[in-house]
mmCIF file of C-alpha atoms in Angstrom:
data_model
loop_
_atom_site.group_PDB
_atom_site.id
_atom_site.type_symbol
_atom_site.label_atom_id
_atom_site.label_comp_id
_atom_site.label_asym_id
_atom_site.label_seq_id
_atom_site.Cartn_x
_atom_site.Cartn_y
_atom_site.Cartn_z
ATOM 1 C CA UNK A 1 253.949 55.552 -43.994
ATOM 2 C CA UNK A 2 251.792 55.436 -40.915
ATOM 3 C CA UNK A 3 251.935 52.383 -38.755
ATOM 4 C CA UNK A 4 248.747 50.370 -38.147
ATOM 5 C CA UNK A 5 248.551 51.809 -34.666
ATOM 6 C CA UNK A 6 248.705 55.404 -36.028
ATOM 7 C CA UNK A 7 245.992 54.641 -38.570
ATOM 8 C CA UNK A 8 243.744 53.246 -35.858
ATOM 9 C CA UNK A 9 244.360 56.330 -33.702
ATOM 10 C CA UNK A 10 243.623 58.712 -36.605
ATOM 11 C CA UNK A 11 240.369 56.884 -37.439
ATOM 12 C CA UNK A 12 239.339 57.004 -33.792
ATOM 13 C CA UNK A 13 240.118 60.744 -33.614
ATOM 14 C CA UNK A 14 237.970 61.446 -36.705
ATOM 15 C CA UNK A 15 235.034 59.438 -35.328
ATOM 16 C CA UNK A 16 235.331 61.130 -31.943
ATOM 17 C CA UNK A 17 235.515 64.588 -33.581
ATOM 18 C CA UNK A 18 232.331 63.951 -35.550
ATOM 19 C CA UNK A 19 230.575 62.744 -32.407
ATOM 20 C CA UNK A 20 231.626 65.924 -30.566
ATOM 21 C CA UNK A 21 230.469 68.055 -33.530
ATOM 22 C CA UNK A 22 227.037 66.459 -33.493
ATOM 23 C CA UNK A 23 226.796 67.066 -29.758
ATOM 24 C CA UNK A 24 227.742 70.755 -30.153
ATOM 25 C CA UNK A 25 225.249 71.123 -32.988
ATOM 26 C CA UNK A 26 222.416 69.705 -30.933
ATOM 27 C CA UNK A 27 223.107 71.765 -27.807
ATOM 28 C CA UNK A 28 224.767 75.007 -28.902
ATOM 29 C CA UNK A 29 223.242 75.804 -32.287
ATOM 30 C CA UNK A 30 219.505 75.032 -32.060
ATOM 31 C CA UNK A 31 218.563 77.907 -34.402
ATOM 32 C CA UNK A 32 220.598 76.675 -37.349
ATOM 33 C CA UNK A 33 219.693 74.112 -39.975
ATOM 34 C CA UNK A 34 221.968 71.786 -41.923
ATOM 35 C CA UNK A 35 223.804 71.184 -38.639
ATOM 36 C CA UNK A 36 225.508 68.034 -39.888
ATOM 37 C CA UNK A 37 228.054 70.116 -41.808
ATOM 38 C CA UNK A 38 229.842 71.251 -38.655
ATOM 39 C CA UNK A 39 233.139 69.362 -39.035
ATOM 40 C CA UNK A 40 236.098 68.575 -36.861
ATOM 41 C CA UNK A 41 239.326 67.203 -38.159
ATOM 42 C CA UNK A 42 242.473 66.365 -36.167
ATOM 43 C CA UNK A 43 244.160 69.598 -37.280
ATOM 44 C CA UNK A 44 241.330 71.870 -38.498
ATOM 45 C CA UNK A 45 237.949 73.102 -37.253
ATOM 46 C CA UNK A 46 235.588 74.816 -39.622
ATOM 47 C CA UNK A 47 231.972 75.686 -40.159
ATOM 48 C CA UNK A 48 230.263 75.628 -43.520
ATOM 49 C CA UNK A 49 226.849 76.070 -45.133
ATOM 50 C CA UNK A 50 224.955 77.441 -42.166
ATOM 51 C CA UNK A 51 221.508 78.823 -42.777
ATOM 52 C CA UNK A 52 219.785 80.593 -39.949
ATOM 53 C CA UNK A 53 216.082 80.087 -39.598
ATOM 54 C CA UNK A 54 214.211 83.343 -39.670
ATOM 55 C CA UNK A 55 212.006 83.243 -36.590
ATOM 56 C CA UNK A 56 209.627 85.839 -38.004
ATOM 57 C CA UNK A 57 208.738 83.638 -40.974
ATOM 58 C CA UNK A 58 207.900 80.566 -38.959
ATOM 59 C CA UNK A 59 204.340 79.305 -39.334
ATOM 60 C CA UNK A 60 202.526 77.078 -36.922
ATOM 61 C CA UNK A 61 201.519 73.708 -38.296
ATOM 62 C CA UNK A 62 198.199 72.012 -37.714
ATOM 63 C CA UNK A 63 197.814 68.284 -38.410
ATOM 64 C CA UNK A 64 195.015 67.486 -40.854
ATOM 65 C CA UNK A 65 192.794 64.437 -41.052
ATOM 66 C CA UNK A 66 194.753 63.139 -44.042
ATOM 67 C CA UNK A 67 197.954 62.990 -42.021
ATOM 68 C CA UNK A 68 199.654 65.941 -43.723
ATOM 69 C CA UNK A 69 200.595 69.078 -41.840
ATOM 70 C CA UNK A 70 198.876 72.272 -42.880
ATOM 71 C CA UNK A 71 199.954 75.815 -41.956
ATOM 72 C CA UNK A 72 197.759 77.348 -39.340
ATOM 73 C CA UNK A 73 195.754 80.433 -40.296
ATOM 74 C CA UNK A 74 195.600 81.794 -36.752
ATOM 75 C CA UNK A 75 197.208 85.156 -36.105
ATOM 76 C CA UNK A 76 198.093 87.157 -33.020
ATOM 77 C CA UNK A 77 196.662 90.311 -34.551
ATOM 78 C CA UNK A 78 193.301 91.351 -33.174
ATOM 79 C CA UNK A 79 190.679 92.726 -35.570
ATOM 80 C CA UNK A 80 190.403 96.487 -35.497
ATOM 81 C CA UNK A 81 187.261 97.948 -33.944
ATOM 82 C CA UNK A 82 184.750 99.506 -36.308
ATOM 83 C CA UNK A 83 181.198 100.817 -36.482
ATOM 84 C CA UNK A 84 178.309 98.439 -37.076
ATOM 85 C CA UNK A 85 177.269 100.296 -40.260
ATOM 86 C CA UNK A 86 179.011 102.203 -43.050
ATOM 87 C CA UNK A 87 178.619 105.976 -43.057
ATOM 88 C CA UNK A 88 177.533 106.089 -46.696
ATOM 89 C CA UNK A 89 174.671 103.688 -45.942
ATOM 90 C CA UNK A 90 173.124 106.591 -44.016
ATOM 91 C CA UNK A 91 174.489 109.688 -45.745
ATOM 92 C CA UNK A 92 173.593 108.697 -49.317
ATOM 93 C CA UNK A 93 169.833 108.343 -48.664
ATOM 94 C CA UNK A 94 169.941 111.322 -46.313
ATOM 95 C CA UNK A 95 171.547 113.468 -49.026
ATOM 96 C CA UNK A 96 168.673 112.576 -51.352
ATOM 97 C CA UNK A 97 166.204 113.533 -48.603
ATOM 98 C CA UNK A 98 167.893 116.908 -48.108
ATOM 99 C CA UNK A 99 167.609 117.632 -51.833
ATOM 100 C CA UNK A 100 163.872 116.900 -51.764
ATOM 101 C CA UNK A 101 163.576 118.935 -48.583
ATOM 102 C CA UNK A 102 165.262 121.883 -50.304
ATOM 103 C CA UNK A 103 162.523 121.905 -52.942
ATOM 104 C CA UNK A 104 159.837 121.768 -50.224
ATOM 105 C CA UNK A 105 161.486 124.635 -48.341
ATOM 106 C CA UNK A 106 161.534 126.708 -51.522
ATOM 107 C CA UNK A 107 157.841 126.055 -52.149
ATOM 108 C CA UNK A 108 157.069 126.933 -48.514
ATOM 109 C CA UNK A 109 158.787 130.306 -48.832
ATOM 110 C CA UNK A 110 161.936 129.403 -46.855
ATOM 111 C CA UNK A 111 164.305 130.431 -49.626
ATOM 112 C CA UNK A 112 167.394 130.842 -47.452
ATOM 113 C CA UNK A 113 166.973 127.421 -45.848
ATOM 114 C CA UNK A 114 166.236 125.910 -49.263
ATOM 115 C CA UNK A 115 169.527 127.252 -50.653
ATOM 116 C CA UNK A 116 171.489 125.936 -47.674
ATOM 117 C CA UNK A 117 169.785 122.550 -48.002
ATOM 118 C CA UNK A 118 170.659 122.313 -51.700
ATOM 119 C CA UNK A 119 174.331 123.076 -51.044
ATOM 120 C CA UNK A 120 174.356 120.690 -48.090
ATOM 121 C CA UNK A 121 172.827 117.943 -50.221
ATOM 122 C CA UNK A 122 175.568 118.282 -52.835
ATOM 123 C CA UNK A 123 178.284 118.304 -50.164
ATOM 124 C CA UNK A 124 176.906 115.236 -48.396
ATOM 125 C CA UNK A 125 176.512 113.365 -51.684
ATOM 126 C CA UNK A 126 180.111 114.124 -52.683
ATOM 127 C CA UNK A 127 181.461 113.075 -49.279
ATOM 128 C CA UNK A 128 179.419 109.859 -49.405
ATOM 129 C CA UNK A 129 180.666 108.874 -52.863
ATOM 130 C CA UNK A 130 184.292 109.573 -51.921
ATOM 131 C CA UNK A 131 183.849 107.606 -48.696
ATOM 132 C CA UNK A 132 182.485 104.655 -50.666
ATOM 133 C CA UNK A 133 185.389 104.728 -53.137
ATOM 134 C CA UNK A 134 187.908 104.966 -50.317
ATOM 135 C CA UNK A 135 186.299 102.057 -48.491
ATOM 136 C CA UNK A 136 186.529 99.911 -51.639
ATOM 137 C CA UNK A 137 190.293 100.553 -51.655
ATOM 138 C CA UNK A 138 190.501 99.368 -48.020
ATOM 139 C CA UNK A 139 191.550 102.837 -46.878
ATOM 140 C CA UNK A 140 190.294 105.077 -44.108
ATOM 141 C CA UNK A 141 187.360 107.331 -44.991
ATOM 142 C CA UNK A 142 187.332 109.238 -41.696
ATOM 143 C CA UNK A 143 187.917 112.579 -43.396
ATOM 144 C CA UNK A 144 184.806 112.254 -45.578
ATOM 145 C CA UNK A 145 182.743 111.054 -42.619
ATOM 146 C CA UNK A 146 183.776 114.174 -40.692
ATOM 147 C CA UNK A 147 182.807 116.367 -43.669
ATOM 148 C CA UNK A 148 179.345 114.802 -43.665
ATOM 149 C CA UNK A 149 179.112 115.223 -39.885
ATOM 150 C CA UNK A 150 180.014 118.908 -40.088
ATOM 151 C CA UNK A 151 177.571 119.579 -42.903
ATOM 152 C CA UNK A 152 174.655 117.859 -41.201
ATOM 153 C CA UNK A 153 175.444 119.568 -37.892
ATOM 154 C CA UNK A 154 175.370 122.967 -39.569
ATOM 155 C CA UNK A 155 172.080 122.114 -41.285
ATOM 156 C CA UNK A 156 170.572 120.969 -37.964
ATOM 157 C CA UNK A 157 171.639 124.227 -36.318
ATOM 158 C CA UNK A 158 170.071 126.364 -39.054
ATOM 159 C CA UNK A 159 166.830 124.364 -39.027
ATOM 160 C CA UNK A 160 166.416 124.650 -35.266
ATOM 161 C CA UNK A 161 167.308 128.357 -35.325
ATOM 162 C CA UNK A 162 164.703 128.954 -38.014
ATOM 163 C CA UNK A 163 162.026 127.352 -35.824
ATOM 164 C CA UNK A 164 162.234 130.266 -33.370
ATOM 165 C CA UNK A 165 160.913 132.760 -35.926
ATOM 166 C CA UNK A 166 158.219 130.773 -37.769
ATOM 167 C CA UNK A 167 155.131 128.730 -36.959
ATOM 168 C CA UNK A 168 152.632 126.360 -38.513
ATOM 169 C CA UNK A 169 153.597 123.990 -41.306
ATOM 170 C CA UNK A 170 156.942 125.639 -41.913
ATOM 171 C CA UNK A 171 157.823 125.121 -38.234
ATOM 172 C CA UNK A 172 157.041 121.406 -38.609
ATOM 173 C CA UNK A 173 159.223 121.176 -41.733
ATOM 174 C CA UNK A 174 162.139 122.736 -39.885
ATOM 175 C CA UNK A 175 161.602 120.383 -36.947
ATOM 176 C CA UNK A 176 161.764 117.325 -39.190
ATOM 177 C CA UNK A 177 164.785 118.699 -41.039
ATOM 178 C CA UNK A 178 166.650 119.562 -37.826
ATOM 179 C CA UNK A 179 165.870 116.240 -36.159
ATOM 180 C CA UNK A 180 167.041 114.096 -39.098
ATOM 181 C CA UNK A 181 170.135 116.250 -39.562
ATOM 182 C CA UNK A 182 171.005 115.858 -35.878
ATOM 183 C CA UNK A 183 170.546 112.080 -35.995
ATOM 184 C CA UNK A 184 172.747 111.821 -39.096
ATOM 185 C CA UNK A 185 175.438 114.001 -37.545
ATOM 186 C CA UNK A 186 175.388 111.885 -34.375
ATOM 187 C CA UNK A 187 175.786 108.706 -36.414
ATOM 188 C CA UNK A 188 178.749 110.139 -38.350
ATOM 189 C CA UNK A 189 180.449 111.097 -35.077
ATOM 190 C CA UNK A 190 179.770 107.617 -33.707
ATOM 191 C CA UNK A 191 181.212 106.053 -36.873
ATOM 192 C CA UNK A 192 184.484 107.931 -36.426
ATOM 193 C CA UNK A 193 184.749 107.234 -32.684
ATOM 194 C CA UNK A 194 183.980 103.529 -33.165
ATOM 195 C CA UNK A 195 186.926 103.103 -35.539
ATOM 196 C CA UNK A 196 185.473 103.830 -38.968
ATOM 197 C CA UNK A 197 183.553 101.802 -41.505
ATOM 198 C CA UNK A 198 183.418 97.994 -41.268
ATOM 199 C CA UNK A 199 186.041 96.328 -43.490
ATOM 200 C CA UNK A 200 185.169 94.543 -46.686
ATOM 201 C CA UNK A 201 184.369 90.852 -46.529
ATOM 202 C CA UNK A 202 187.428 88.645 -46.649
ATOM 203 C CA UNK A 203 189.784 91.333 -45.265
ATOM 204 C CA UNK A 204 189.191 90.620 -41.562
#
């Protein structure tokens, strides 16, 4: 049996070991939780039940008026740049205009330009619909915007080239067709260079 003096010394050693453990926890292991389980005994030293705090999952806390802490919604990520208007907001009505223009070209005797306008209208309409569907899925629609830009650029080139060999009302029709095609092509190029279509509401 231990003498009273030995018992007192053992109790003192246990209390001193726990005090040292708490000091080590507070100064050497700041990234661990459940720090009170670091134990010292007179003959053994062991760690148990450590759980490291994942720094990437930490959320800032904002005090609310009710006294409870709420997670902050602020983020370090900056919103991506984008155009001020969706490409299909321009290309869909323009595709309808090109289809009507194809009929007018045919009635005016510009059969070749009417055929190109009809094909261009179908291509622009298809690219616009696919761009809209892609945008609804929160995906990039740059490819379809470039298709519309290429089609309208080609149509503008043909319309302006046709102006050199005709005159009168047909010349005016080609001027209007070439001008609107050039403006639409310029907007599609701007849309791509600005970063694409604006995101859907609630996703930025």
